[in-house]
Amino acid sequence: MSPTLVIVGVALYTVVMFAIGFWGFRKSRPSMEDFFLGGRTLGLFVVLCAVWSTLFSAYSYIGLPGAYYRTGISFFGIAGNILLNALCMYLLGSRMWALGKRHGYINMTDLFAERYGSNLVCAIAMIISIGSLLPYIGLQVKGAGLTLQGVTRDVISFNIGLLYITIVVLFYVMLGGFRSVVWTDVIQAIIMLIGMVGAMFIIADKVGGGLGGVIQKAAVLDPKLVSFPGPAGIWTPSMVLTTCMVVGLGGFAWPQISQRMYATKSMRTVKMLAFIFPLAALFVNLPPIFIGLAGKLQYPDLKNADLVFPMMLNDLLPPAFGIIIVLAILAAIMSTVSGQILSLTSIIVRDLYVRFFNPEAATQARITKLSRFALLLVVAGALAFVFWGPTTLVGLLIEASGPIMLQVLIVLIGALYWRRATKEGAIVSMIASEAFLVMLWLKMVKMPIGGIHNGVWAMILGVVLFFVVSLITKPVDEKTLDKFFSTFRKN
């Protein structure tokens, strides 16, 4: 693939992103609700594209094919997490929408502050969210730099590629806020879909003579590639189930996903999203199976499995389609990063600056200018993590962000469904479960039963402490509880 072709394609793509950014700027109003939620007007198609493209980041193109290369079809077991994502959308997202519509919430943490009557609960959840996502954002933009460096054969250096993509994303997010983010998500989702599905058919045809041929040849190469628990024996039923819980439940608690529940135009839209999303997610979860297995047939002895798709991009795909794949990878990165930095900015502005330093700022027009400045701080913080973290994208998704945010989901469920949940229970639960999670990662504690994800062990501790501490501490006042739970009766 010609570096010139890549550069021209990326330049044209940038023009489209900038055009959407300017459009979002012209449509925007100087308010916090408009900048962070687009005025709560998202329809089903737009919110589906926004959630779909934001949730499925570069790991879909690099991490997932690499995972199937290493562990075979057994890795598909954790695709069950999308059903848990959908369940959270239906049961939690619908209630979040109702509360946001009535009380003006724009993220999960400001809901915590009012439901539990505690700024400390809000602050702890805020710190956890920032600590969970900043490294993930950094790794995404690092992936963009490596992608441009690789496909242009060093014509674009790693640093230039990284900074270029970061500046493009920052520009259109700063211009139009949430409105620019979700409409670029729509374009990016379409590019991602064409790229992933098209690559699957082209690669499978060239390597195995079709999708069925890839499976048959993989079974001949190593029967464990097409059976559970896979070549390495990792994906036992218990590990599949608990990893689904971590990725599916923890994934919903990510600020950039849960915040989109507030932005939809109706509760009916949220509930319809819950039914349609699993079907749409299959278009991301199925192609990497065939791409990864085809890669195993084509390059049986790769030391770094995450290179399998980039190598096939150069060796097997025609140049004209190769540029679509490059843009699809960049789209996956940019859609995720834009959603993450905007969500973290909303947390910093609403729950740090407004709540703790200047409560009157929430109603001031200059809050939009402050939000744009906060975006710069978030991006700067993310870039500090560019060279940190696990070596594979799947490793970061499963071993860091998901388990960390899973512990926050406990507090969200309690806030929405359990009147007896208290601030003390929430505080103890989050601190203890996150601390225990770190101890498990550092192997300071060893659990008696193997094959269960560390995030689930931490969640179990968090649930027990949340329940017990809430029962032995003073309940939240009835006025606050009625404010929340009467909202659900009206919807």
Coordinates of C-alpha atoms in Angstrom, one line a residue:
M1 CA 0.0 0.0 0.0
S2 CA 1.4 3.3 -1.1
P3 CA 2.3 5.8 1.7
T4 CA 0.9 8.5 -0.5
L5 CA -2.4 6.8 -0.8
V6 CA -2.6 6.5 3.0
I7 CA -1.7 10.2 3.5
V8 CA -4.3 11.3 1.0
G9 CA -7.0 9.1 2.5
V10 CA -6.3 10.3 6.0
A11 CA -6.3 13.9 4.8
L12 CA -9.7 13.5 3.2
Y13 CA -11.0 11.8 6.3
T14 CA -9.7 14.7 8.5
V15 CA -11.6 17.2 6.3
V16 CA -14.8 15.2 7.0
M17 CA -14.2 15.2 10.8
F18 CA -13.4 18.9 10.8
A19 CA -16.6 19.7 8.8
I20 CA -18.7 17.8 11.4
G21 CA -16.9 19.7 14.1
F22 CA -17.8 23.0 12.6
W23 CA -21.4 21.9 12.1
G24 CA -21.6 20.9 15.7
F25 CA -20.2 24.3 16.7
R26 CA -22.8 26.1 14.7
K27 CA -25.6 24.0 16.3
S28 CA -24.3 24.3 19.8
R29 CA -25.6 26.4 22.6
P30 CA -23.5 27.8 25.5
S31 CA -24.6 25.4 28.2
M32 CA -23.2 22.4 30.0
E33 CA -26.1 20.2 29.1
D34 CA -25.6 21.0 25.4
F35 CA -21.8 20.6 25.4
F36 CA -21.8 17.3 27.2
L37 CA -25.1 15.7 26.1
G38 CA -26.2 17.5 22.9
G39 CA -29.4 18.7 24.5
R40 CA -30.6 15.1 25.3
T41 CA -32.0 14.6 21.7
L42 CA -30.3 11.4 20.4
G43 CA -32.5 9.1 18.4
L44 CA -32.1 5.3 18.2
F45 CA -29.8 5.1 15.1
V46 CA -27.4 7.8 16.3
V47 CA -27.2 6.5 19.9
L48 CA -26.6 3.0 18.5
C49 CA -23.7 4.2 16.4
A50 CA -22.4 6.2 19.2
V51 CA -22.4 3.4 21.7
W52 CA -21.2 0.8 19.1
S53 CA -18.3 2.8 17.8
T54 CA -17.2 4.1 21.3
L55 CA -17.3 0.7 22.9
F56 CA -15.5 -1.2 20.2
S57 CA -12.1 0.6 20.0
A58 CA -8.8 -0.4 18.3
Y59 CA -8.9 -3.7 20.3
S60 CA -11.5 -4.9 17.7
Y61 CA -8.9 -4.6 14.9
I62 CA -5.7 -5.4 16.7
G63 CA -6.4 -7.0 20.0
L64 CA -9.3 -9.4 19.1
P65 CA -7.6 -11.0 16.0
G66 CA -4.5 -11.4 18.1
A67 CA -6.6 -13.1 20.9
Y68 CA -8.2 -15.5 18.4
Y69 CA -4.7 -16.2 16.9
R70 CA -3.5 -17.2 20.4
T71 CA -6.5 -19.0 21.9
G72 CA -8.7 -19.9 19.0
I73 CA -12.5 -19.9 18.9
S74 CA -12.7 -20.4 22.7
F75 CA -12.1 -16.7 23.1
F76 CA -15.6 -16.1 21.5
G77 CA -17.1 -17.2 24.8
I78 CA -16.6 -13.8 26.3
A79 CA -18.6 -12.2 23.5
G80 CA -21.5 -13.0 25.9
N81 CA -20.6 -9.8 27.6
I82 CA -22.7 -7.9 25.1
L83 CA -25.8 -9.5 26.6
L84 CA -24.8 -8.1 30.0
N85 CA -24.1 -4.7 28.3
A86 CA -27.7 -4.8 26.9
L87 CA -29.2 -5.8 30.3
C88 CA -27.5 -2.9 32.0
M89 CA -28.8 -0.6 29.3
Y90 CA -32.4 -1.8 29.9
L91 CA -32.4 -2.0 33.7
L92 CA -29.9 0.8 34.6
G93 CA -29.8 3.0 31.5
S94 CA -33.6 3.5 31.5
R95 CA -33.6 4.7 35.1
M96 CA -30.5 6.9 34.6
W97 CA -32.4 8.5 31.7
A98 CA -35.4 9.2 33.8
L99 CA -33.3 10.8 36.6
G100 CA -31.2 12.8 34.1
K101 CA -34.3 14.2 32.4
R102 CA -36.0 15.2 35.6
H103 CA -33.0 16.4 37.7
G104 CA -30.4 17.4 35.1
Y105 CA -27.7 14.9 35.7
I106 CA -25.0 14.6 33.0
N107 CA -22.9 11.8 34.3
M108 CA -22.9 8.9 36.8
T109 CA -20.9 10.7 39.5
D110 CA -23.2 13.6 40.0
L111 CA -26.1 11.2 40.4
F112 CA -24.1 9.5 43.2
A113 CA -23.5 12.9 44.9
E114 CA -27.3 13.6 45.2
R115 CA -28.5 10.0 45.7
Y116 CA -26.1 9.3 48.6
G117 CA -26.0 12.9 49.9
S118 CA -22.2 12.7 49.8
N119 CA -19.6 14.6 47.9
L120 CA -17.1 12.0 49.1
V121 CA -18.9 9.2 47.2
C122 CA -18.8 11.4 44.1
A123 CA -15.1 12.2 44.6
I124 CA -14.1 8.5 45.0
A125 CA -16.1 7.5 41.9
M126 CA -14.5 10.4 40.0
I127 CA -11.0 9.4 40.9
I128 CA -11.7 5.8 39.9
S129 CA -13.1 6.8 36.6
I130 CA -10.2 9.1 35.8
G131 CA -7.6 6.5 36.9
S132 CA -9.4 3.8 34.8
L133 CA -9.6 5.8 31.5
L134 CA -6.6 8.0 31.2
P135 CA -4.2 5.1 30.5
Y136 CA -6.7 3.6 28.1
I137 CA -6.9 6.9 26.2
G138 CA -3.1 7.0 26.1
L139 CA -2.9 3.5 24.7
Q140 CA -5.5 4.3 22.0
V141 CA -3.6 7.3 20.7
K142 CA -0.4 5.3 20.9
G143 CA -2.1 2.7 18.6
A144 CA -2.9 5.5 16.2
G145 CA 0.7 6.6 16.0
L146 CA 1.9 3.0 15.5
T147 CA -0.7 2.4 12.8
L148 CA 0.3 5.5 10.8
Q149 CA 4.0 4.8 11.2
G150 CA 3.5 1.2 10.0
V151 CA 1.3 1.7 7.0
T152 CA 3.3 4.7 5.7
R153 CA 6.6 2.8 6.3
D154 CA 7.9 5.5 8.6
V155 CA 7.0 8.3 6.2
I156 CA 4.9 9.5 9.1
S157 CA 6.8 8.9 12.3
F158 CA 5.3 7.5 15.5
N159 CA 5.3 10.9 17.3
I160 CA 3.9 12.8 14.3
G161 CA 1.1 10.2 13.8
L162 CA 0.2 10.2 17.5
L163 CA 0.1 14.0 17.7
Y164 CA -1.8 14.3 14.5
I165 CA -4.7 12.1 15.5
T166 CA -4.8 13.6 19.0
I167 CA -5.0 17.1 17.6
V168 CA -7.7 16.1 15.1
V169 CA -9.9 14.5 17.8
L170 CA -9.3 17.4 20.2
F171 CA -10.2 19.9 17.5
Y172 CA -13.6 18.6 16.6
V173 CA -14.5 17.8 20.3
M174 CA -13.6 21.3 21.4
L175 CA -15.6 22.8 18.6
G176 CA -18.9 21.0 18.9
G177 CA -18.8 19.0 22.1
F178 CA -21.1 16.0 22.3
R179 CA -22.9 16.8 19.1
S180 CA -19.7 16.7 17.1
V181 CA -18.6 13.5 18.9
V182 CA -21.8 11.5 18.2
W183 CA -22.1 12.5 14.5
T184 CA -18.5 11.7 13.9
D185 CA -19.3 8.4 15.7
V186 CA -21.9 7.7 13.0
I187 CA -19.4 8.2 10.1
Q188 CA -16.8 6.2 12.0
A189 CA -19.2 3.3 12.8
I190 CA -20.0 3.0 9.1
I191 CA -16.3 2.9 8.1
M192 CA -15.6 0.4 10.9
L193 CA -18.4 -1.9 9.7
I194 CA -17.4 -1.8 6.1
G195 CA -13.7 -2.4 7.0
M196 CA -14.2 -5.2 9.5
V197 CA -16.8 -7.2 7.5
G198 CA -15.0 -6.7 4.1
A199 CA -11.6 -7.7 5.6
M200 CA -13.2 -10.9 7.0
F201 CA -14.4 -12.0 3.6
I202 CA -11.3 -11.0 1.6
I203 CA -8.9 -12.6 4.0
A204 CA -10.9 -15.8 4.5
D205 CA -11.2 -16.2 0.7
K206 CA -7.5 -15.8 0.1
V207 CA -6.3 -18.0 3.0
G208 CA -9.0 -20.7 3.3
G209 CA -11.2 -20.4 0.3
G210 CA -14.0 -19.0 2.4
L211 CA -15.2 -18.8 5.9
G212 CA -15.8 -22.5 6.2
G213 CA -12.5 -23.3 4.8
V214 CA -10.7 -21.2 7.4
I215 CA -12.4 -23.2 10.2
Q216 CA -11.7 -26.5 8.5
K217 CA -8.0 -25.7 8.0
A218 CA -7.6 -24.4 11.5
A219 CA -9.0 -27.7 12.9
V220 CA -6.5 -29.6 10.9
L221 CA -3.6 -27.4 12.0
D222 CA -4.6 -27.7 15.7
P223 CA -8.0 -29.1 16.8
K224 CA -7.7 -27.1 20.0
L225 CA -8.1 -23.9 18.0
V226 CA -11.8 -24.7 17.3
S227 CA -12.7 -26.1 20.7
F228 CA -12.9 -25.1 24.4
P229 CA -10.9 -24.3 26.5
G230 CA -8.5 -23.5 23.6
P231 CA -4.8 -24.3 23.0
A232 CA -3.7 -22.8 26.2
G233 CA -6.6 -24.2 28.3
I234 CA -7.5 -20.7 29.5
W235 CA -11.1 -20.3 28.6
T236 CA -12.8 -22.7 31.0
P237 CA -16.5 -22.2 31.7
S238 CA -15.8 -20.3 34.9
M239 CA -13.3 -18.0 33.3
V240 CA -15.6 -17.3 30.4
L241 CA -18.5 -16.5 32.7
T242 CA -16.6 -14.3 35.1
T243 CA -14.7 -12.5 32.3
C244 CA -18.1 -11.8 30.6
M245 CA -19.2 -10.2 33.9
V246 CA -16.1 -8.1 34.1
V247 CA -16.2 -6.8 30.5
G248 CA -20.0 -6.6 30.2
L249 CA -21.0 -5.1 33.5
G250 CA -17.8 -3.1 34.0
G251 CA -18.0 -1.8 30.4
F252 CA -21.4 -0.3 31.0
A253 CA -20.0 1.7 34.0
W254 CA -17.4 3.3 31.7
P255 CA -18.4 7.1 31.8
Q256 CA -18.5 7.3 28.0
I257 CA -21.1 4.5 27.8
S258 CA -23.3 5.3 30.8
Q259 CA -23.4 9.0 29.9
R260 CA -25.0 8.2 26.5
M261 CA -28.0 6.9 28.4
Y262 CA -28.6 10.5 29.6
A263 CA -28.3 11.9 26.0
T264 CA -31.1 9.9 24.4
K265 CA -34.4 11.6 23.6
S266 CA -36.7 9.1 25.4
M267 CA -36.8 6.1 27.7
R268 CA -38.3 4.0 24.8
T269 CA -35.1 4.8 22.8
V270 CA -32.9 3.5 25.7
K271 CA -34.9 0.2 25.9
M272 CA -34.9 -0.3 22.1
L273 CA -31.2 0.2 22.2
A274 CA -30.9 -2.6 24.7
F275 CA -32.5 -5.0 22.2
I276 CA -30.8 -3.9 19.1
F277 CA -27.2 -3.5 20.4
P278 CA -26.4 -7.2 20.8
L279 CA -27.3 -7.8 17.1
A280 CA -25.1 -4.8 16.0
A281 CA -22.3 -6.0 18.2
L282 CA -22.0 -9.3 16.3
F283 CA -20.6 -7.4 13.4
V284 CA -17.6 -6.6 15.5
N285 CA -17.3 -9.9 17.4
L286 CA -17.6 -12.4 14.5
P287 CA -15.1 -11.1 11.9
P288 CA -12.0 -11.2 14.2
I289 CA -12.6 -15.0 14.6
F290 CA -11.9 -15.6 11.0
I291 CA -9.2 -13.0 10.7
G292 CA -7.4 -14.4 13.7
L293 CA -7.6 -18.0 12.6
A294 CA -6.7 -17.1 9.0
G295 CA -3.6 -15.4 10.5
K296 CA -2.7 -18.5 12.4
L297 CA -2.8 -20.4 9.1
Q298 CA -0.8 -17.7 7.2
Y299 CA 1.8 -17.0 9.9
P300 CA 1.8 -19.9 12.3
D301 CA 4.7 -18.8 14.5
L302 CA 4.2 -15.1 15.2
K303 CA 5.8 -14.0 18.5
N304 CA 3.5 -11.0 18.8
A305 CA 0.0 -12.0 18.0
D306 CA -1.2 -8.4 17.9
L307 CA 0.7 -8.0 14.6
V308 CA -1.4 -10.6 12.8
F309 CA -4.0 -8.2 11.3
P310 CA -1.5 -5.4 10.3
M311 CA 0.6 -8.0 8.6
M312 CA -2.4 -9.4 6.6
L313 CA -3.4 -5.8 5.8
N314 CA -0.1 -5.3 4.0
D315 CA 0.2 -8.8 2.5
L316 CA -3.4 -9.9 1.5
L317 CA -5.7 -6.9 1.1
P318 CA -5.8 -4.9 -2.1
P319 CA -4.4 -1.3 -1.7
A320 CA -7.8 0.3 -2.4
F321 CA -9.5 -1.7 0.4
G322 CA -6.4 -1.4 2.6
I323 CA -6.9 2.3 2.9
I324 CA -10.5 1.6 4.2
I325 CA -9.0 -0.7 6.8
V326 CA -6.5 2.0 7.9
L327 CA -9.3 4.5 8.2
A328 CA -11.5 1.9 10.0
I329 CA -8.7 1.4 12.6
L330 CA -8.3 5.2 13.0
A331 CA -12.1 5.6 13.2
A332 CA -12.2 3.0 16.0
I333 CA -9.5 4.8 17.9
M334 CA -10.9 8.3 17.4
S335 CA -14.5 7.4 18.3
T336 CA -13.4 5.8 21.5
V337 CA -11.0 8.6 22.5
S338 CA -13.4 11.4 21.7
G339 CA -16.1 9.8 23.9
Q340 CA -13.7 9.1 26.7
I341 CA -12.1 12.6 26.8
L342 CA -15.5 14.3 26.7
S343 CA -16.9 12.1 29.5
L344 CA -13.9 12.7 31.7
T345 CA -14.1 16.4 31.0
S346 CA -17.7 16.4 32.1
I347 CA -16.7 14.7 35.4
I348 CA -13.9 17.2 36.0
V349 CA -16.0 20.3 35.2
R350 CA -19.3 19.2 36.9
D351 CA -18.0 17.2 39.8
L352 CA -14.7 18.8 40.6
Y353 CA -14.9 22.5 39.6
V354 CA -18.7 23.2 39.9
R355 CA -19.4 21.0 42.9
F356 CA -16.4 21.8 45.0
F357 CA -15.3 25.3 43.9
N358 CA -17.9 27.3 42.0
P359 CA -21.5 25.9 42.2
E360 CA -22.9 29.0 40.4
A361 CA -20.8 28.2 37.3
A362 CA -23.2 25.5 36.2
T363 CA -25.7 28.1 34.9
Q364 CA -23.1 30.4 33.4
A365 CA -22.5 30.6 29.6
R366 CA -18.7 30.6 30.2
I367 CA -18.9 27.0 31.4
T368 CA -18.4 25.9 27.8
K369 CA -15.1 27.8 27.6
L370 CA -14.0 26.2 30.8
S371 CA -15.0 22.8 29.5
R372 CA -12.8 23.3 26.4
F373 CA -9.9 24.2 28.6
A374 CA -10.5 21.1 30.7
L375 CA -10.4 19.0 27.5
L376 CA -6.8 20.1 27.0
L377 CA -5.9 18.9 30.6
V378 CA -7.5 15.5 30.0
V379 CA -5.6 15.0 26.8
A380 CA -2.3 16.1 28.4
G381 CA -2.9 13.6 31.2
A382 CA -3.7 10.8 28.7
L383 CA -0.5 11.4 26.7
A384 CA 1.5 11.0 29.9
F385 CA 0.4 7.3 29.9
V386 CA 1.3 6.7 26.3
F387 CA 4.2 4.4 27.1
W388 CA 2.7 2.7 30.1
G389 CA 0.4 -0.3 30.5
P390 CA 0.1 -3.9 29.4
T391 CA 1.6 -5.0 26.0
T392 CA -1.7 -6.0 24.4
L393 CA -4.9 -4.0 24.0
V394 CA -7.0 -6.9 25.1
G395 CA -4.9 -7.2 28.2
L396 CA -5.7 -3.6 29.2
L397 CA -9.4 -4.0 28.5
I398 CA -9.8 -7.1 30.6
E399 CA -7.2 -6.6 33.3
A400 CA -7.6 -2.9 34.1
S401 CA -10.6 -0.8 32.9
G402 CA -13.3 -3.4 33.1
P403 CA -12.6 -4.7 36.6
I404 CA -11.9 -1.2 38.0
M405 CA -15.3 0.1 36.8
L406 CA -17.1 -3.1 37.8
Q407 CA -16.6 -2.1 41.4
V408 CA -18.4 1.3 40.7
L409 CA -21.3 -0.5 39.1
I410 CA -22.2 -2.0 42.5
V411 CA -22.8 1.5 43.9
L412 CA -24.8 2.5 40.8
I413 CA -27.1 -0.5 41.1
G414 CA -27.6 0.3 44.8
A415 CA -28.4 3.9 44.0
L416 CA -31.1 3.0 41.4
Y417 CA -32.7 -0.1 43.0
W418 CA -32.1 -0.3 46.8
R419 CA -33.6 2.4 49.1
R420 CA -31.5 1.2 52.0
A421 CA -28.1 1.8 50.2
T422 CA -26.1 4.4 52.2
K423 CA -23.1 6.6 51.5
E424 CA -21.0 4.7 54.1
G425 CA -21.8 1.4 52.2
A426 CA -20.8 3.0 48.9
I427 CA -17.6 4.4 50.3
V428 CA -16.4 1.3 52.0
S429 CA -17.4 -0.9 49.0
M430 CA -15.5 1.1 46.4
I431 CA -12.4 1.6 48.5
A432 CA -12.2 -2.0 49.8
S433 CA -13.0 -3.7 46.5
E434 CA -10.5 -1.6 44.5
A435 CA -7.8 -2.2 47.1
F436 CA -8.5 -5.9 47.1
L437 CA -8.3 -5.9 43.3
V438 CA -4.9 -4.4 43.4
M439 CA -3.8 -7.0 46.0
L440 CA -5.0 -9.8 43.6
W441 CA -3.1 -8.3 40.7
L442 CA 0.1 -8.0 42.7
K443 CA -0.4 -11.6 43.9
M444 CA -0.4 -10.5 47.5
V445 CA -3.6 -12.6 48.0
K446 CA -4.3 -16.0 46.4
M447 CA -7.9 -17.2 46.1
P448 CA -8.7 -20.8 46.9
I449 CA -10.7 -21.4 43.7
G450 CA -9.0 -21.0 40.3
G451 CA -10.4 -20.0 37.0
I452 CA -12.4 -17.0 38.2
H453 CA -11.5 -13.5 37.1
N454 CA -9.9 -11.3 39.8
G455 CA -12.5 -8.6 39.1
V456 CA -15.3 -10.9 40.2
W457 CA -13.6 -11.8 43.4
A458 CA -13.2 -8.0 44.2
M459 CA -16.9 -7.5 43.2
I460 CA -18.0 -10.2 45.6
L461 CA -16.2 -8.5 48.4
G462 CA -17.7 -5.1 47.3
V463 CA -21.2 -6.5 47.3
V464 CA -20.9 -8.0 50.7
L465 CA -19.5 -4.8 52.3
F466 CA -22.0 -2.6 50.5
F467 CA -24.9 -4.6 51.8
V468 CA -23.6 -5.1 55.4
V469 CA -22.3 -1.5 55.9
S470 CA -25.5 0.0 54.5
L471 CA -27.6 -2.0 56.9
I472 CA -25.7 -0.9 60.0
T473 CA -25.5 2.8 59.1
K474 CA -28.0 5.6 59.0
P475 CA -30.3 5.5 56.0
V476 CA -30.5 8.3 53.5
D477 CA -33.2 10.7 54.4
E478 CA -36.7 10.0 53.0
K479 CA -36.9 13.3 51.1
T480 CA -33.9 12.3 49.0
L481 CA -35.2 8.8 48.5
D482 CA -38.6 10.0 47.4
K483 CA -37.0 12.5 45.0
F484 CA -35.3 9.5 43.3
F485 CA -37.8 6.7 43.5
S486 CA -40.8 8.8 42.7
T487 CA -39.2 9.5 39.4
F488 CA -39.3 5.9 38.4
R489 CA -43.0 5.6 39.3
K490 CA -43.8 8.5 37.0
N491 CA -41.9 6.8 34.1

